[in-house]
Structures are given as C-alpha cells and as structure tokens.
Amino acid sequence: MPPQLKAMLARLQAYVAGFSTAQKTIAIIGVAGLVLGGIALTSWLGKPTMAPLFSGLQAADASKVTDQLKTDGVQFELTDGGATIMVPQDQVYAERIKAAAAGLPSSKSNTGYSLLDNMGVTSSEFQQNVTYQRAMEGELANTIGAMDGVKLATVKLAIPKDSVFTATKADPKASVFVETNPGTTLTADQVQAIVHLTSASIDGLTPANVSVVDSSGNTLSAVGVGTVGGASKQAGDYEKTTTGNIQAMLDRVLGPGNATVAVSADMDPQSGTKVDETFTQPTSAPALSETNDKQSYTGTGGPAAGVLGPDNIAVPGGSASGSAGSGGNGTYTSDKSTKDNAVNKTTQTTNIPAGVLKRQTVSVAVNSAYTGANLNQIQNLVSSAAGINTARGDVVTVENVAFDQTAAKNAQAALAQAKADADAKAAMELWKNILIAAAVLLAAVLALFLYARKNRRQSRELVDLGERLEPTVALPAPETVALSVPAMPVREVVPMELPPLPEEDIDTQQKRAQIEALAAGDPDRTASFLRGMMDDRASV
C-alpha cells in the first residue's frame, strides 16, 4: 500500500475513533441512508418505461400473449386483474406486430362485423341471418365494454322473424350482461346509457324491451319496467328537490329552525303510449263528392184504395199515399241527395314514460314558540312552491306545533364536545411535533458541539517551550548564516523529550527536522518567536 494512502487511512481511523456514541450512530444512519438511496435511485433509473401492449384481454388471450413474451425474453407486467399487459415502451410496436401475425388476441378477432368476412358464397339464408345477428351482438358488446368501469359486456338479441300479419308481429328484445371492474358500481345514468345505446342500434327495439344484468345477478333494467328503481329514484329526487326549495323559503321567512317540511310523492312506475284522434269540420270547404237521385211516376190504377178502419175494413174515399184520386189516378215522386264533406283528422301519439307524478302531499310544521306566523299565508306559499294540484289529489297541511329541543341540545352538546376533542387532539399533535422538533434540534446542536470540540482538540499541537542546547535528532550542521543578532547571555536549559508522534508523511518529517535544527542553532530566538505566536493565538 502506498505510504500516502496508508497515512490517509490512519488519519481517518484516528478521526473516527474519536467519535462519541451519538456521532457514530448518526454517521452509521447517514451512510446507510446514502447506500439505500443510491440503490433505489439506481434501480429506478435502470427500470424501463412500461406501456400497455393490450388491454381488456380475456384470460385465454392473456395467457397466449404472455407465453409469446416469455419466448421472446421481453419483460412484462400484468395489471387490471390480468386484463392489461405492460411491456417496455420501445418494444410495444414490435410485439404487437408479432402478436397480430400469430392471430392474437383471438377473442376480439371473432366478434363484430369481422364474422361477415368469413362467410362463403354457399351460405344459406339462415346462416346469413344468424351471422349478422352475432355480428350486431359483438359490436354492441365491444362498444359497451369500452365504457368506464365496464370490464366485460355480452349482448343477446331476440329479433322475431318478419311476418306479413302486422297484428301478430312481436317486438324485438335485448338482454345485456355487464361485468364491472372490482369495486365499481354502475350508476343509473350509465345503465340508461347502455339501454338507449342498445335500443337505438336495433330497428324497432324500444328502451322498455332492454334488460341489463350485472355479474352479481342484480337486475339493473327490467323488460317492461325500465331501470329498476327508476320510479323510486325519481320520486326520491323530486321529494329532495321540493323539500329543499320549500325549506329554504321557510328559513328565510320564519328563520332557521322554526319550520320543518316533509314531502311525499307518488310516481307511476308504468310507461305507456296514448293515441288521441280529433275530428273537425273545415269552414268554407267544398264537398268532396255529391250525388242527387230524383224519381217521379204518374199513371192510372185500380179502384181507389182506402184507409183501414178500426176493424181492418177499408174506408172508401180515404186518402192514400201517393196522392190517389177518386178514379185511381196517382203520382209518385222521390228526391234523394248525398253529399260527402271534408273532415279534418288529427292523430296525436304520446309516449308516457315511467315516473309520472300521480299525487303528492306536503306537510309543514311551524314551531309554536315562534310568534307572528300566519298559517294561511304559509300554506299559500307552500302550495305555490310545490305546484299543488287539488284536482290531482294533492294535499298541503300546515300546523303550529311545539318543537322538541332535547335532540337539538344534545346535538349541540355533542358538537361542542367533538370540537373540544378535536382541539385537544390538535394541540396534542402540535406539542408532539414541537417536542420532536426540539429533540431533533437538540441532538443536532449536541452533535455539532461534540464535532467542534473534537476538531478543536485535534487541531492542537504539542509545542516545546523550553530551550535545549542539542537537537534530539542528529542532523548535519546548517550552513552559516550571517545574522545581525545582538549577543545574549547563554543560559543552561534542560532539554525536554517530545512525546512520540504518530506516523507522518515524509514532507511533514522534513519540516519538523528543519524546525528542530533552527531551534538547536538559535534556541533563544526560536523560543521568543514561539511565545509571540502563542500570545497572538490566545488573543484570537
């Protein structure tokens, strides 16, 4: 080992040996933190940037793709429950090309309109219809599966055959199976979006004939009913909105806490279609068609016909229809007119959705402790705000009652206690942080103090203040130097032996030898020079 390196290691070992226990602990923790940080930084810098290769894969396709990646020696990661495969970003396109050449992923290539690409010329009409229906189902499933939160979707269509008898024609229906991501629940708006997307894609399919079921077996939308809970949800939303509006109005009029409102709404869960036909006669419009039929007969007849009497005996000379004369002569005249006038016909078809308000009741309780409340005025305000329709059966009730303040007082006390506990906890956390900061600061100050004291102790050097006549090391006599120094009396000085010094480098030993030689040649001047240096250092 080179002498310089050996001397450096010796000084470092002597420096570390002077550390206290606290300094050693801090030094070890710092070195360990630096080592761990370096390892983590190196690992993070050496990790490649990952990008998705495929997403939304089935288990079979994911297995085949990972087998190909293992064969190619490509690093990969599985996320989203194994449905997404991540690979290094610089290898995404190359691996996609290889997967496409191998026909992967195969589950996506056999759905949708791609099924029509494999149909032959000799396919029967039944095969064509079934393949087209499967293609429609696959396209709808892929579209629904692209929605946020949907992991897998399957669509089944029930399309009846075309018939010339319109009275016996059935409506198409559809059922949708949805599997969501873990921890995800479809909202009512998302279910409505799936229903309307499916119904709008098939000719003649209405939203009421679409059923949606999730992987847990819950019916999200039923045929003929619509979204399950739709009417109740609409009723709840209506009640919440109406209650909020009325409560806000009463709080401004009577003050907060002086009135409470309860709204109950009855919604019709059934949907239907209403057809109205109206006929009106246009004014000043010509007839569409007009027919006139006129007949007239004149001639002689037999004996004059009479009128039957009470006993069914003809009365001679009685009058008969057709203007018969006494001699049997008569005439017949017939005049008939038919006119077809224009008529206006108006047909109006109305689709009645589920959730129509059938009846509502509003109850308002006013605190009896509040003076100056006009119940009739409050009832009129509430009726106008809620849109009360008495013909529909709506009812508004306003009563002046005494409020129970026990719950309010308990709630206020609980809030005060909770606030006090929160303040106490916050104060405890603050003092805890202050104590931790003070301990850390005290440890840092103590470490700096010990470090400074150690450095000050190590910076001190042993100085020989006594004069000696002979050097402790035999060196060649220095060259004679002419100095104009006045003669001083020589006094006998007992030489002092210097303590053994640690191993030093050659340069330091040479300088020390020169100083000792100078002290041996002129000890008095050297001692005076050293005293001046010590006096200057002490003043600082």
PDB file of C-alpha atoms in Angstrom, residues 11-144:
ATOM      1  CA  ARG A  11      -5.742   9.607   9.969  1.00  0.00           C
ATOM      2  CA  LEU A  12      -9.304   8.587   9.035  1.00  0.00           C
ATOM      3  CA  GLN A  13      -9.225   5.741  11.537  1.00  0.00           C
ATOM      4  CA  ALA A  14      -7.927   8.042  14.276  1.00  0.00           C
ATOM      5  CA  TYR A  15     -10.611  10.627  13.367  1.00  0.00           C
ATOM      6  CA  VAL A  16     -13.435   8.062  13.531  1.00  0.00           C
ATOM      7  CA  ALA A  17     -12.095   6.608  16.757  1.00  0.00           C
ATOM      8  CA  GLY A  18     -12.608   9.994  18.386  1.00  0.00           C
ATOM      9  CA  PHE A  19     -16.383   9.954  17.660  1.00  0.00           C
ATOM     10  CA  SER A  20     -18.802   9.625  20.531  1.00  0.00           C
ATOM     11  CA  THR A  21     -21.596   7.040  20.567  1.00  0.00           C
ATOM     12  CA  ALA A  22     -24.154   9.542  19.274  1.00  0.00           C
ATOM     13  CA  GLN A  23     -21.831  10.654  16.488  1.00  0.00           C
ATOM     14  CA  LYS A  24     -21.173   7.074  15.475  1.00  0.00           C
ATOM     15  CA  THR A  25     -24.919   6.331  15.412  1.00  0.00           C
ATOM     16  CA  ILE A  26     -25.644   9.388  13.267  1.00  0.00           C
ATOM     17  CA  ALA A  27     -22.770   8.532  10.946  1.00  0.00           C
ATOM     18  CA  ILE A  28     -23.966   4.932  10.520  1.00  0.00           C
ATOM     19  CA  ILE A  29     -27.548   6.062   9.831  1.00  0.00           C
ATOM     20  CA  GLY A  30     -26.327   8.617   7.300  1.00  0.00           C
ATOM     21  CA  VAL A  31     -24.121   6.089   5.496  1.00  0.00           C
ATOM     22  CA  ALA A  32     -26.952   3.523   5.447  1.00  0.00           C
ATOM     23  CA  GLY A  33     -29.389   6.144   4.080  1.00  0.00           C
ATOM     24  CA  LEU A  34     -26.939   7.105   1.358  1.00  0.00           C
ATOM     25  CA  VAL A  35     -26.393   3.469   0.411  1.00  0.00           C
ATOM     26  CA  LEU A  36     -30.131   2.649   0.313  1.00  0.00           C
ATOM     27  CA  GLY A  37     -30.916   5.856  -1.588  1.00  0.00           C
ATOM     28  CA  GLY A  38     -28.229   5.040  -4.120  1.00  0.00           C
ATOM     29  CA  ILE A  39     -29.577   1.524  -4.577  1.00  0.00           C
ATOM     30  CA  ALA A  40     -33.162   2.793  -5.015  1.00  0.00           C
ATOM     31  CA  LEU A  41     -32.070   5.505  -7.432  1.00  0.00           C
ATOM     32  CA  THR A  42     -30.045   3.022  -9.449  1.00  0.00           C
ATOM     33  CA  SER A  43     -32.978   0.591  -9.552  1.00  0.00           C
ATOM     34  CA  TRP A  44     -35.403   3.337 -10.600  1.00  0.00           C
ATOM     35  CA  LEU A  45     -33.090   4.667 -13.290  1.00  0.00           C
ATOM     36  CA  GLY A  46     -32.467   1.166 -14.591  1.00  0.00           C
ATOM     37  CA  LYS A  47     -36.201   0.288 -14.809  1.00  0.00           C
ATOM     38  CA  PRO A  48     -37.613   0.752 -18.327  1.00  0.00           C
ATOM     39  CA  THR A  49     -40.717   2.834 -19.042  1.00  0.00           C
ATOM     40  CA  MET A  50     -43.699   0.493 -19.384  1.00  0.00           C
ATOM     41  CA  ALA A  51     -46.562   0.997 -21.851  1.00  0.00           C
ATOM     42  CA  PRO A  52     -49.752  -1.073 -22.404  1.00  0.00           C
ATOM     43  CA  LEU A  53     -49.439  -3.725 -25.079  1.00  0.00           C
ATOM     44  CA  PHE A  54     -53.081  -4.907 -24.932  1.00  0.00           C
ATOM     45  CA  SER A  55     -55.951  -4.056 -22.595  1.00  0.00           C
ATOM     46  CA  GLY A  56     -59.280  -5.720 -21.893  1.00  0.00           C
ATOM     47  CA  LEU A  57     -57.952  -9.191 -22.717  1.00  0.00           C
ATOM     48  CA  GLN A  58     -59.679 -12.435 -21.902  1.00  0.00           C
ATOM     49  CA  ALA A  59     -57.852 -14.946 -19.730  1.00  0.00           C
ATOM     50  CA  ALA A  60     -57.078 -17.262 -22.687  1.00  0.00           C
ATOM     51  CA  ASP A  61     -55.663 -14.435 -24.828  1.00  0.00           C
ATOM     52  CA  ALA A  62     -53.646 -13.033 -21.922  1.00  0.00           C
ATOM     53  CA  SER A  63     -52.076 -16.455 -21.360  1.00  0.00           C
ATOM     54  CA  LYS A  64     -51.118 -16.799 -25.025  1.00  0.00           C
ATOM     55  CA  VAL A  65     -49.658 -13.292 -25.199  1.00  0.00           C
ATOM     56  CA  THR A  66     -47.578 -13.781 -22.026  1.00  0.00           C
ATOM     57  CA  ASP A  67     -46.272 -17.089 -23.397  1.00  0.00           C
ATOM     58  CA  GLN A  68     -45.104 -15.279 -26.518  1.00  0.00           C
ATOM     59  CA  LEU A  69     -43.432 -12.564 -24.434  1.00  0.00           C
ATOM     60  CA  LYS A  70     -41.626 -15.193 -22.346  1.00  0.00           C
ATOM     61  CA  THR A  71     -40.428 -16.872 -25.524  1.00  0.00           C
ATOM     62  CA  ASP A  72     -39.101 -13.567 -26.856  1.00  0.00           C
ATOM     63  CA  GLY A  73     -37.499 -12.748 -23.500  1.00  0.00           C
ATOM     64  CA  VAL A  74     -39.446  -9.497 -23.089  1.00  0.00           C
ATOM     65  CA  GLN A  75     -40.097  -8.090 -19.638  1.00  0.00           C
ATOM     66  CA  PHE A  76     -43.821  -7.603 -18.926  1.00  0.00           C
ATOM     67  CA  GLU A  77     -46.251  -6.735 -16.138  1.00  0.00           C
ATOM     68  CA  LEU A  78     -49.921  -7.691 -15.633  1.00  0.00           C
ATOM     69  CA  THR A  79     -52.328  -5.040 -14.374  1.00  0.00           C
ATOM     70  CA  ASP A  80     -56.100  -4.555 -14.159  1.00  0.00           C
ATOM     71  CA  GLY A  81     -56.622  -8.089 -12.890  1.00  0.00           C
ATOM     72  CA  GLY A  82     -54.618  -9.621 -15.742  1.00  0.00           C
ATOM     73  CA  ALA A  83     -56.636  -7.885 -18.481  1.00  0.00           C
ATOM     74  CA  THR A  84     -53.853  -5.401 -19.341  1.00  0.00           C
ATOM     75  CA  ILE A  85     -50.283  -6.349 -20.304  1.00  0.00           C
ATOM     76  CA  MET A  86     -47.491  -3.772 -19.893  1.00  0.00           C
ATOM     77  CA  VAL A  87     -44.185  -4.064 -21.791  1.00  0.00           C
ATOM     78  CA  PRO A  88     -41.202  -1.701 -22.278  1.00  0.00           C
ATOM     79  CA  GLN A  89     -42.220   1.251 -24.401  1.00  0.00           C
ATOM     80  CA  ASP A  90     -39.560   0.658 -27.058  1.00  0.00           C
ATOM     81  CA  GLN A  91     -40.874  -2.874 -27.709  1.00  0.00           C
ATOM     82  CA  VAL A  92     -44.629  -2.180 -27.894  1.00  0.00           C
ATOM     83  CA  TYR A  93     -44.993  -1.961 -31.664  1.00  0.00           C
ATOM     84  CA  ALA A  94     -42.683  -4.891 -32.398  1.00  0.00           C
ATOM     85  CA  GLU A  95     -44.591  -7.166 -30.013  1.00  0.00           C
ATOM     86  CA  ARG A  96     -47.953  -6.022 -31.387  1.00  0.00           C
ATOM     87  CA  ILE A  97     -46.851  -6.948 -34.887  1.00  0.00           C
ATOM     88  CA  LYS A  98     -45.708 -10.379 -33.696  1.00  0.00           C
ATOM     89  CA  ALA A  99     -48.984 -10.911 -31.819  1.00  0.00           C
ATOM     90  CA  ALA A 100     -51.021  -9.894 -34.876  1.00  0.00           C
ATOM     91  CA  ALA A 101     -49.036 -12.320 -37.034  1.00  0.00           C
ATOM     92  CA  ALA A 102     -49.881 -15.065 -34.525  1.00  0.00           C
ATOM     93  CA  GLY A 103     -53.594 -14.131 -34.576  1.00  0.00           C
ATOM     94  CA  LEU A 104     -53.618 -12.644 -31.089  1.00  0.00           C
ATOM     95  CA  PRO A 105     -55.778 -11.621 -29.422  1.00  0.00           C
ATOM     96  CA  SER A 106     -58.119 -14.174 -30.955  1.00  0.00           C
ATOM     97  CA  SER A 107     -61.252 -13.320 -28.925  1.00  0.00           C
ATOM     98  CA  LYS A 108     -61.536  -9.872 -30.468  1.00  0.00           C
ATOM     99  CA  SER A 109     -60.999 -11.084 -33.998  1.00  0.00           C
ATOM    100  CA  ASN A 110     -64.014 -13.399 -33.869  1.00  0.00           C
ATOM    101  CA  THR A 111     -66.587 -10.808 -32.828  1.00  0.00           C
ATOM    102  CA  GLY A 112     -68.370  -7.967 -34.518  1.00  0.00           C
ATOM    103  CA  TYR A 113     -68.590  -7.407 -38.240  1.00  0.00           C
ATOM    104  CA  SER A 114     -65.411  -9.436 -38.782  1.00  0.00           C
ATOM    105  CA  LEU A 115     -67.655 -12.526 -38.736  1.00  0.00           C
ATOM    106  CA  LEU A 116     -69.080 -11.450 -42.081  1.00  0.00           C
ATOM    107  CA  ASP A 117     -65.627 -11.635 -43.666  1.00  0.00           C
ATOM    108  CA  ASN A 118     -65.537 -15.434 -43.381  1.00  0.00           C
ATOM    109  CA  MET A 119     -68.934 -16.103 -44.965  1.00  0.00           C
ATOM    110  CA  GLY A 120     -68.882 -18.118 -48.146  1.00  0.00           C
ATOM    111  CA  VAL A 121     -70.988 -17.816 -51.256  1.00  0.00           C
ATOM    112  CA  THR A 122     -72.892 -21.002 -50.467  1.00  0.00           C
ATOM    113  CA  SER A 123     -74.104 -19.769 -47.051  1.00  0.00           C
ATOM    114  CA  SER A 124     -77.807 -20.264 -46.535  1.00  0.00           C
ATOM    115  CA  GLU A 125     -80.217 -17.517 -45.598  1.00  0.00           C
ATOM    116  CA  PHE A 126     -80.439 -18.904 -42.075  1.00  0.00           C
ATOM    117  CA  GLN A 127     -76.644 -18.776 -41.687  1.00  0.00           C
ATOM    118  CA  GLN A 128     -76.542 -15.240 -43.008  1.00  0.00           C
ATOM    119  CA  ASN A 129     -79.221 -14.053 -40.585  1.00  0.00           C
ATOM    120  CA  VAL A 130     -77.610 -15.749 -37.610  1.00  0.00           C
ATOM    121  CA  THR A 131     -74.151 -14.447 -38.523  1.00  0.00           C
ATOM    122  CA  TYR A 132     -75.480 -10.928 -38.944  1.00  0.00           C
ATOM    123  CA  GLN A 133     -77.189 -11.117 -35.552  1.00  0.00           C
ATOM    124  CA  ARG A 134     -73.983 -12.377 -33.957  1.00  0.00           C
ATOM    125  CA  ALA A 135     -72.078  -9.518 -35.590  1.00  0.00           C
ATOM    126  CA  MET A 136     -74.525  -6.994 -34.172  1.00  0.00           C
ATOM    127  CA  GLU A 137     -74.232  -8.563 -30.722  1.00  0.00           C
ATOM    128  CA  GLY A 138     -70.431  -8.457 -30.876  1.00  0.00           C
ATOM    129  CA  GLU A 139     -70.330  -4.830 -31.991  1.00  0.00           C
ATOM    130  CA  LEU A 140     -72.692  -3.788 -29.210  1.00  0.00           C
ATOM    131  CA  ALA A 141     -70.692  -5.782 -26.636  1.00  0.00           C
ATOM    132  CA  ASN A 142     -67.424  -4.143 -27.733  1.00  0.00           C
ATOM    133  CA  THR A 143     -68.997  -0.689 -27.596  1.00  0.00           C
ATOM    134  CA  ILE A 144     -70.492  -1.207 -24.136  1.00  0.00           C
TER     135      ILE A 144
END
